[in-house]
Coordinates of C-alpha atoms (C1' of nucleotides) in Angstrom, one line a residue:
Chain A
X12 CA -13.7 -47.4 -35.6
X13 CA -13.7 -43.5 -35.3
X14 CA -10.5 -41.7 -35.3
X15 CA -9.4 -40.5 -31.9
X16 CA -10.3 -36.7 -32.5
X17 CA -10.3 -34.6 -29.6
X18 CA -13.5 -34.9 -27.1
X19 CA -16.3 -33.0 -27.4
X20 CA -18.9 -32.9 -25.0
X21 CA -21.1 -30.4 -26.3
X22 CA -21.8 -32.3 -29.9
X23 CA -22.5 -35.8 -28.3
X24 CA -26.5 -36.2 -27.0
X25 CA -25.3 -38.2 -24.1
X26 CA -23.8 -35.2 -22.1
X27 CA -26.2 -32.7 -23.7
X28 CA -29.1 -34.7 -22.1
X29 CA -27.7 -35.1 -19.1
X30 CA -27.2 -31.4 -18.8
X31 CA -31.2 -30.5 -19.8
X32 CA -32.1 -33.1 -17.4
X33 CA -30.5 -31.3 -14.6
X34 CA -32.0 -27.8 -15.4
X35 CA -35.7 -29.3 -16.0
X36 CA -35.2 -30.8 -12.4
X37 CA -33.9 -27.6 -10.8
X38 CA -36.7 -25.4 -12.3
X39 CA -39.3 -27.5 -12.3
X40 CA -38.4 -28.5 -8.2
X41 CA -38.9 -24.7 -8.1
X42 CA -42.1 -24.6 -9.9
X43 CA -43.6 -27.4 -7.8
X44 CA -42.0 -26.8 -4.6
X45 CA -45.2 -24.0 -3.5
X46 CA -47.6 -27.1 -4.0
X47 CA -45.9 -29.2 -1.8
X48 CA -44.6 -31.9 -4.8
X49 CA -41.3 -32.3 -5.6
X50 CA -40.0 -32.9 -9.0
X51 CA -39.3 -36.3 -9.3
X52 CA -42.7 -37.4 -7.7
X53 CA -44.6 -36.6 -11.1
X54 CA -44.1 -39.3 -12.9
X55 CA -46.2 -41.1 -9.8
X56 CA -48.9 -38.0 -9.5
X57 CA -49.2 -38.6 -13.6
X58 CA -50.0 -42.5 -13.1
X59 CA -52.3 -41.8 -10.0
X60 CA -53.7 -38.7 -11.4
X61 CA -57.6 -39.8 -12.4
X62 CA -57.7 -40.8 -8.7
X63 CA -57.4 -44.4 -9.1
X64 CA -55.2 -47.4 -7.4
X65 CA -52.3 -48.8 -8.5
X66 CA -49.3 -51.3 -6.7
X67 CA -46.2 -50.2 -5.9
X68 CA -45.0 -52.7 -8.6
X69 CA -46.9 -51.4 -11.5
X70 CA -46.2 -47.7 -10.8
X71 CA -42.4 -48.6 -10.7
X72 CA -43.0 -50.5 -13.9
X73 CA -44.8 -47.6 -15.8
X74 CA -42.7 -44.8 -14.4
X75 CA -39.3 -46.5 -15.5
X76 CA -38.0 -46.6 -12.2
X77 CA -36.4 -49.6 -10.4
X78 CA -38.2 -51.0 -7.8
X79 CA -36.5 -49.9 -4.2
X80 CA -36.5 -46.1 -6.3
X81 CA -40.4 -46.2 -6.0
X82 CA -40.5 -47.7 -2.5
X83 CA -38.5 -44.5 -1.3
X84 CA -40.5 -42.4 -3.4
X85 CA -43.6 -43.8 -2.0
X86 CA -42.7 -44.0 1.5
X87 CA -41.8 -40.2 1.5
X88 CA -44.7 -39.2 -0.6
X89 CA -47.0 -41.0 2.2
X90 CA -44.8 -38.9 5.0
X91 CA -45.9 -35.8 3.2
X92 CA -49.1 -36.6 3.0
X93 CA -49.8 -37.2 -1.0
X94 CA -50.5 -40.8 -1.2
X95 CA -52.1 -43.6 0.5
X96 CA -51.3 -47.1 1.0
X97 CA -53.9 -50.0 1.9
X98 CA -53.6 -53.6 2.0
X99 CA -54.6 -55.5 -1.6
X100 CA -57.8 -57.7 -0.4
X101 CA -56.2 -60.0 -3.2
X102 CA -53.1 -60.2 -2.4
X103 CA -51.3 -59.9 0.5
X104 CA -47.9 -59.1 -0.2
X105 CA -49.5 -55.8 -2.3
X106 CA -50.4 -52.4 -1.4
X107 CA -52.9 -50.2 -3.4
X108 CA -51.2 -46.8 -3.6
X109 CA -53.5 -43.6 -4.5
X110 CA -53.3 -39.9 -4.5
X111 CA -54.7 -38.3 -1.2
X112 CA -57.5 -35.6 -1.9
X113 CA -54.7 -33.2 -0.6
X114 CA -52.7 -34.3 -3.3
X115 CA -55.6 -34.4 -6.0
X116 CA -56.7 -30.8 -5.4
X117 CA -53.3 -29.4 -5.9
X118 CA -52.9 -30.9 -9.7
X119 CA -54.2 -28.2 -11.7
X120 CA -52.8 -25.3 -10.3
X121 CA -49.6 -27.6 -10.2
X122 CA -49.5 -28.9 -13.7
X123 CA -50.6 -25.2 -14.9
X124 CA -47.2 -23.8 -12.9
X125 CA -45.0 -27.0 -14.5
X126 CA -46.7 -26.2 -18.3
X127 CA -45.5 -22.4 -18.1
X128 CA -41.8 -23.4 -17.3
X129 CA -41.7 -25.8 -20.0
X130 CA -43.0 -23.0 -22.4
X131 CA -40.7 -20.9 -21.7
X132 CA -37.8 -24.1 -21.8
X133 CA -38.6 -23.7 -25.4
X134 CA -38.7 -20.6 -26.3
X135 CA -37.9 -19.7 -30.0
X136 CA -39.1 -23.4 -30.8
X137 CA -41.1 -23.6 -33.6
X138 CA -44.1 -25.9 -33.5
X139 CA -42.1 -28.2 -36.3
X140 CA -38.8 -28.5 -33.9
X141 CA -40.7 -29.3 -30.7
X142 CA -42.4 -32.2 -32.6
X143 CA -39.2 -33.4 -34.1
X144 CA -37.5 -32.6 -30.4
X145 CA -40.2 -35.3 -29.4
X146 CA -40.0 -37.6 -32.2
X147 CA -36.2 -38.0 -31.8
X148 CA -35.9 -38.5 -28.3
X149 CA -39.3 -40.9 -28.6
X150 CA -36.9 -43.1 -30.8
X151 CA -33.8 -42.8 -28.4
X152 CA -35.6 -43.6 -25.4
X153 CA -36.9 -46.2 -27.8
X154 CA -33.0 -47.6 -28.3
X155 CA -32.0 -47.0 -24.9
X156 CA -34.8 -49.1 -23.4
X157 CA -34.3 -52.1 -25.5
X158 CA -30.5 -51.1 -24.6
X159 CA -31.3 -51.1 -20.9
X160 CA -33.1 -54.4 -20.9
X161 CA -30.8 -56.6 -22.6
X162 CA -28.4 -55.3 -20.2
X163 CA -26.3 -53.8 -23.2
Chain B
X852 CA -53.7 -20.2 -21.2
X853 CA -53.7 -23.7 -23.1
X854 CA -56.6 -26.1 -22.9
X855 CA -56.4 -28.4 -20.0
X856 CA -56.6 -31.7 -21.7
X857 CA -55.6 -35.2 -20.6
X858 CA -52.1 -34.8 -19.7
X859 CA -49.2 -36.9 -22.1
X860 CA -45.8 -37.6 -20.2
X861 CA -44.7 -38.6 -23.9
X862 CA -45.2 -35.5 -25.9
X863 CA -43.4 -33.3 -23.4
X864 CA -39.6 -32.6 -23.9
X865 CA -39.2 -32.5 -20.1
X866 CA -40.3 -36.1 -19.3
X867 CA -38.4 -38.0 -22.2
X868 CA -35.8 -36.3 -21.5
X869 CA -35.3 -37.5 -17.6
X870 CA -36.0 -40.6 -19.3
X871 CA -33.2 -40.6 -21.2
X872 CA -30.8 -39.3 -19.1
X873 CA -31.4 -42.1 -16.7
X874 CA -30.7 -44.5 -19.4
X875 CA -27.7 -42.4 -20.5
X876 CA -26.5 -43.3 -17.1
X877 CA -27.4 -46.8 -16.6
X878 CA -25.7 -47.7 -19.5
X879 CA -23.1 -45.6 -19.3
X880 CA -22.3 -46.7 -15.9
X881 CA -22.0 -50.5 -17.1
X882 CA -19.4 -49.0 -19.9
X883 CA -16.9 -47.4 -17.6
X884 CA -17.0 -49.3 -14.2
X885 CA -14.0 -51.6 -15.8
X886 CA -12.2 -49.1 -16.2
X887 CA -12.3 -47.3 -12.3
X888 CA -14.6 -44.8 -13.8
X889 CA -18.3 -43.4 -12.9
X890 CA -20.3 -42.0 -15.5
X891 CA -20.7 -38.2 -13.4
X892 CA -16.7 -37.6 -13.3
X893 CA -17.1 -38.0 -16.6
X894 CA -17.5 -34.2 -17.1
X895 CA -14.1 -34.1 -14.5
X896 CA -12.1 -36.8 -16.8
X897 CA -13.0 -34.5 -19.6
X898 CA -11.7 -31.3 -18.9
X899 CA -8.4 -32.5 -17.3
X900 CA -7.8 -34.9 -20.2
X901 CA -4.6 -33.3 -21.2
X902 CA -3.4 -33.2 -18.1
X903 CA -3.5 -30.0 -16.9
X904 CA -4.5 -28.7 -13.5
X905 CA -7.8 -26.4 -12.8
X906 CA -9.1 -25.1 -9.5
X907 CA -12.3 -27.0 -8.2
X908 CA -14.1 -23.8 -8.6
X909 CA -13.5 -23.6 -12.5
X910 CA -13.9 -27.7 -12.7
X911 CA -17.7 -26.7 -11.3
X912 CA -18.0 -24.0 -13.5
X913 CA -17.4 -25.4 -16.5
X914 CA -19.2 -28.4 -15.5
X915 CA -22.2 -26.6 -14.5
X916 CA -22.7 -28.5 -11.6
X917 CA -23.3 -26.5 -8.1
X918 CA -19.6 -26.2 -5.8
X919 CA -20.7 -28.3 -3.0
X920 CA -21.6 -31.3 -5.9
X921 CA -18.0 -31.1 -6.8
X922 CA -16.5 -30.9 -4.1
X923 CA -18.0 -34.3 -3.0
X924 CA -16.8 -35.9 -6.6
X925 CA -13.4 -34.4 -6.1
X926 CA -13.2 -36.4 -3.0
X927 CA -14.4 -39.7 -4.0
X928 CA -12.3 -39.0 -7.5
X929 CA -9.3 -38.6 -5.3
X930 CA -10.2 -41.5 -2.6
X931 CA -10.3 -43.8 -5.9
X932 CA -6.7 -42.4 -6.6
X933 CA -8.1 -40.5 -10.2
X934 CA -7.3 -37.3 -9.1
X935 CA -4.5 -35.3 -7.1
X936 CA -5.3 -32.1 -5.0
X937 CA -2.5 -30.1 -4.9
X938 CA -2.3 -26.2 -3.1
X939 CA -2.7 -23.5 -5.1
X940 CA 0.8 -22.0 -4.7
X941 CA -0.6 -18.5 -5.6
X942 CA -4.4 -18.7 -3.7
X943 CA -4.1 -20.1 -0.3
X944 CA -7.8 -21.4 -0.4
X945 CA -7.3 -22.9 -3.7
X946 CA -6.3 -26.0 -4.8
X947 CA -5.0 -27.5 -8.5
X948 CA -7.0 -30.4 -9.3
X949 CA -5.0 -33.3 -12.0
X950 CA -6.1 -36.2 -13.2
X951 CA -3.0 -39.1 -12.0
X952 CA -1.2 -40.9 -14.4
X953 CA -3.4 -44.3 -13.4
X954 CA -6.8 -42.0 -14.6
X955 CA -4.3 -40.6 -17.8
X956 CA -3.8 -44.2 -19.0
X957 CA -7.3 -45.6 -19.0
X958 CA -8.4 -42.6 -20.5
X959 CA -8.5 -43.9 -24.0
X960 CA -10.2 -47.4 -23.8
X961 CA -12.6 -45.8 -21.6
X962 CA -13.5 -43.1 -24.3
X963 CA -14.0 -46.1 -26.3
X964 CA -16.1 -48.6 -24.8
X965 CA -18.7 -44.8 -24.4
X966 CA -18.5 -44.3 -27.8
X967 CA -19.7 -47.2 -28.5
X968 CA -22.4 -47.0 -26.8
X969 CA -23.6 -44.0 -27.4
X970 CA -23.3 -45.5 -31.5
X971 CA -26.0 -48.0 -30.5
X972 CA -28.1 -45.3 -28.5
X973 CA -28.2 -43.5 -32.0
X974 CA -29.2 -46.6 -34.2
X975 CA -31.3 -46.2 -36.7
X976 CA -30.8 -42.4 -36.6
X977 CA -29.2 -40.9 -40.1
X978 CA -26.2 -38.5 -39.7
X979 CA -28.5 -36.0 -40.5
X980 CA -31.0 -36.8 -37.3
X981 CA -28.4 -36.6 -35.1
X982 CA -27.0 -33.4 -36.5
X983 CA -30.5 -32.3 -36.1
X984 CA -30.9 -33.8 -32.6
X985 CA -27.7 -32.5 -31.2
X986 CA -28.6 -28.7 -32.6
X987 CA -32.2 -28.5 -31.0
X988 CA -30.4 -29.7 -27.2
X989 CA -28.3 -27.5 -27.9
X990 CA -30.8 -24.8 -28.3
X991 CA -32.8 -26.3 -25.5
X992 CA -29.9 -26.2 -22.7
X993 CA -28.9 -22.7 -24.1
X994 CA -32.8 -21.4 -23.0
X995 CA -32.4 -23.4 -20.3
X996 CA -29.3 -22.3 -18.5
X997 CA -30.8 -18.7 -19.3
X998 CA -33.9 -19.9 -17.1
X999 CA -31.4 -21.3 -14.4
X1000 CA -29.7 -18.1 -14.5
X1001 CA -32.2 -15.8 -14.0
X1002 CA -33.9 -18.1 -11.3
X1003 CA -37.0 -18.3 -13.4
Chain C
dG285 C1' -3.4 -1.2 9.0
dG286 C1' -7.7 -2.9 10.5
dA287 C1' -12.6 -3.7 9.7
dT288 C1' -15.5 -5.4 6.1
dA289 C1' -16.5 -7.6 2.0
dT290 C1' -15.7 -11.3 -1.2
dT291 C1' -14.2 -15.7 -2.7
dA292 C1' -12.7 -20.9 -2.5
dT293 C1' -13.8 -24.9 -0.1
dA294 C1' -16.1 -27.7 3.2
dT295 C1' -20.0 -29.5 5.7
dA296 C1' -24.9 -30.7 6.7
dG297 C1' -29.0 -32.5 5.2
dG298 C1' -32.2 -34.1 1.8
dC299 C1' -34.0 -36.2 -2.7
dT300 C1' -33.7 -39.3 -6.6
dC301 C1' -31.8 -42.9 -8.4
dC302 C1' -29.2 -47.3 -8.7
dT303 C1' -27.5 -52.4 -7.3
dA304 C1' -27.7 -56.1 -4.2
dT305 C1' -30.0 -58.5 -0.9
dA306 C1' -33.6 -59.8 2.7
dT307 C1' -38.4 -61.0 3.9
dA308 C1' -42.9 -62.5 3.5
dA309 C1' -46.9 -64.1 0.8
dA310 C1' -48.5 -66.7 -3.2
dT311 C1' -48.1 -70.2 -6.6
dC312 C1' -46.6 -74.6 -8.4
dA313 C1' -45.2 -79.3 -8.4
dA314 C1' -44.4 -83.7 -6.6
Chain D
dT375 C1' -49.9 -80.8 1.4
dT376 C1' -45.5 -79.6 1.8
dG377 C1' -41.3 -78.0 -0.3
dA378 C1' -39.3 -75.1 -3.9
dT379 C1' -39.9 -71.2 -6.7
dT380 C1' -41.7 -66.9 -7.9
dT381 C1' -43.3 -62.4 -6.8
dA382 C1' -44.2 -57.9 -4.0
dT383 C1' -42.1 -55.0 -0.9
dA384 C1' -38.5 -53.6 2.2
dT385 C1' -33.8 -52.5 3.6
dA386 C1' -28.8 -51.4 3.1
dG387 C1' -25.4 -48.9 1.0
dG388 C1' -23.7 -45.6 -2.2
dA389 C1' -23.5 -42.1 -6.2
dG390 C1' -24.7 -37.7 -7.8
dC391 C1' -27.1 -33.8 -7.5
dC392 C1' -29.2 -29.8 -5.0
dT393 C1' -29.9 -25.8 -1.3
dA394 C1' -28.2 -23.6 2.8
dT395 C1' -24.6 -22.5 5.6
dA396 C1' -19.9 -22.4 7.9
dT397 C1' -14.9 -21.6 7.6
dA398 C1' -10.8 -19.6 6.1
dA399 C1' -8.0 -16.8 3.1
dT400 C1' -7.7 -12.9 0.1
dA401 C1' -9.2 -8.2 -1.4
dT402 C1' -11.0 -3.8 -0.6
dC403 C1' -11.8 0.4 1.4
dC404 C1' -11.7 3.8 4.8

DNA sequence: GGATATTATATAGGCTCCTATATAAATCAA
DNA sequence: TTGATTTATATAGGAGCCTATATAATATCC
């Protein structure tokens, strides 16, 4: 039980996080943008990127995201042109999504654009403070997934 | 001009950080629905706490999110009966935004049931690692907004 | 004072997420 | 083998965010 001191939203992660997460979108949408990805599509360019197949199912698994969030994703990625769909010979509710060659030959120069922004995001950073940056948020995502899936 | 090796969504700040905004929100979502709240107006609630009255313009400023994103809160915020609009008696475009008295009296419990939560998203973390945690975002979201700024 | 900027909100359109629910294929069990 | 359950995807609906642009009121500058 914490005394009720007055709010501040600047010394709590929550709100802190919230805020970074915003700014990484809107630069790295930017940064992106010229290579025909959007931001928020990486996660599924990262999981597809050695060229292989995956279902819609597993990608939604590995990238964190609910399941109708990936359809979306996947249906408007396909639109644009970066991902295919066909049929699972196994199984025939599936689909096998991989990255178009369109989409493949745009990663480096992509990626390279995405590093430099990131760079810069941490400017003044040592090497130490980025890898305790990491190891912290490693351990809340850590919290906040076991959080997340026992519905807490 | 770094080495292009095999790409690691977990040792970038970037990624983990998406990551744990989403959960952030998840979560955080769960904690306040009781209590009329969403987790965005949270940044809203916050600055009209004490029940003062600020333009919409100042709200979005302070909030740092874009005009048009809070004008669309505002008017959910105020179809929920949490906030008033009231003319601005001095600016004809302008409006005073308050939080109503229903919004004033959940306030507290609502606080709460956050705070909690955001306890058990830092478990296992000593005072120290948050401290630490909290200062490096900060740093982060100061570069950041610089980058925003300066359309980088 | 009247034309021209600037400023405060509003609207349009789109993306990324979420929850809840529907559909269709596969699996399991009786 | 058929009926019930589980599983993979799809759809509906909405929040929260963004960019681009429109509207209306105020300021500014001849």
């Amino acid at each position: 039980m914490q005394p009720m001191i007055d709010w501040n939203l600047f010394s709590n992660p929550a709100p802190l996080i919230n805020m970074a997460s915003r700014s990484f979108a809107r630069l790295g949408e930017r940064r992106v943008k010229p290579f025909g990805f959007s931001i928020g599509q990486l996660p599924v360019v990262y999981l597809l990127r050695h060229g292989g197949a995956m279902s819609q199912k597993d990608l939604a698994r590995q990238a964190k995201t609910e399941q109708p969030s990936m359809a979306q994703m996947l249906s408007r990625m396909e639109r644009d042109g970066l991902v295919r769909r066909a049929p699972d010979p196994d199984d025939g509710r599936a689909q096998l999504i991989s990255l178009t060659e369109a989409a493949l030959e745009k990663l480096p120069a992509t990626r390279a654009a995405l590093d430099e922004g990131n760079q810069h995001a941490l400017a003044g950073f040592s090497e130490d403070e980025v890898q305790m940056l990491v190891g912290l948020l490693r351990r809340l995502n850590e919290n906040l997934d076991g959080m997340v899936a026992r519905e807490e």
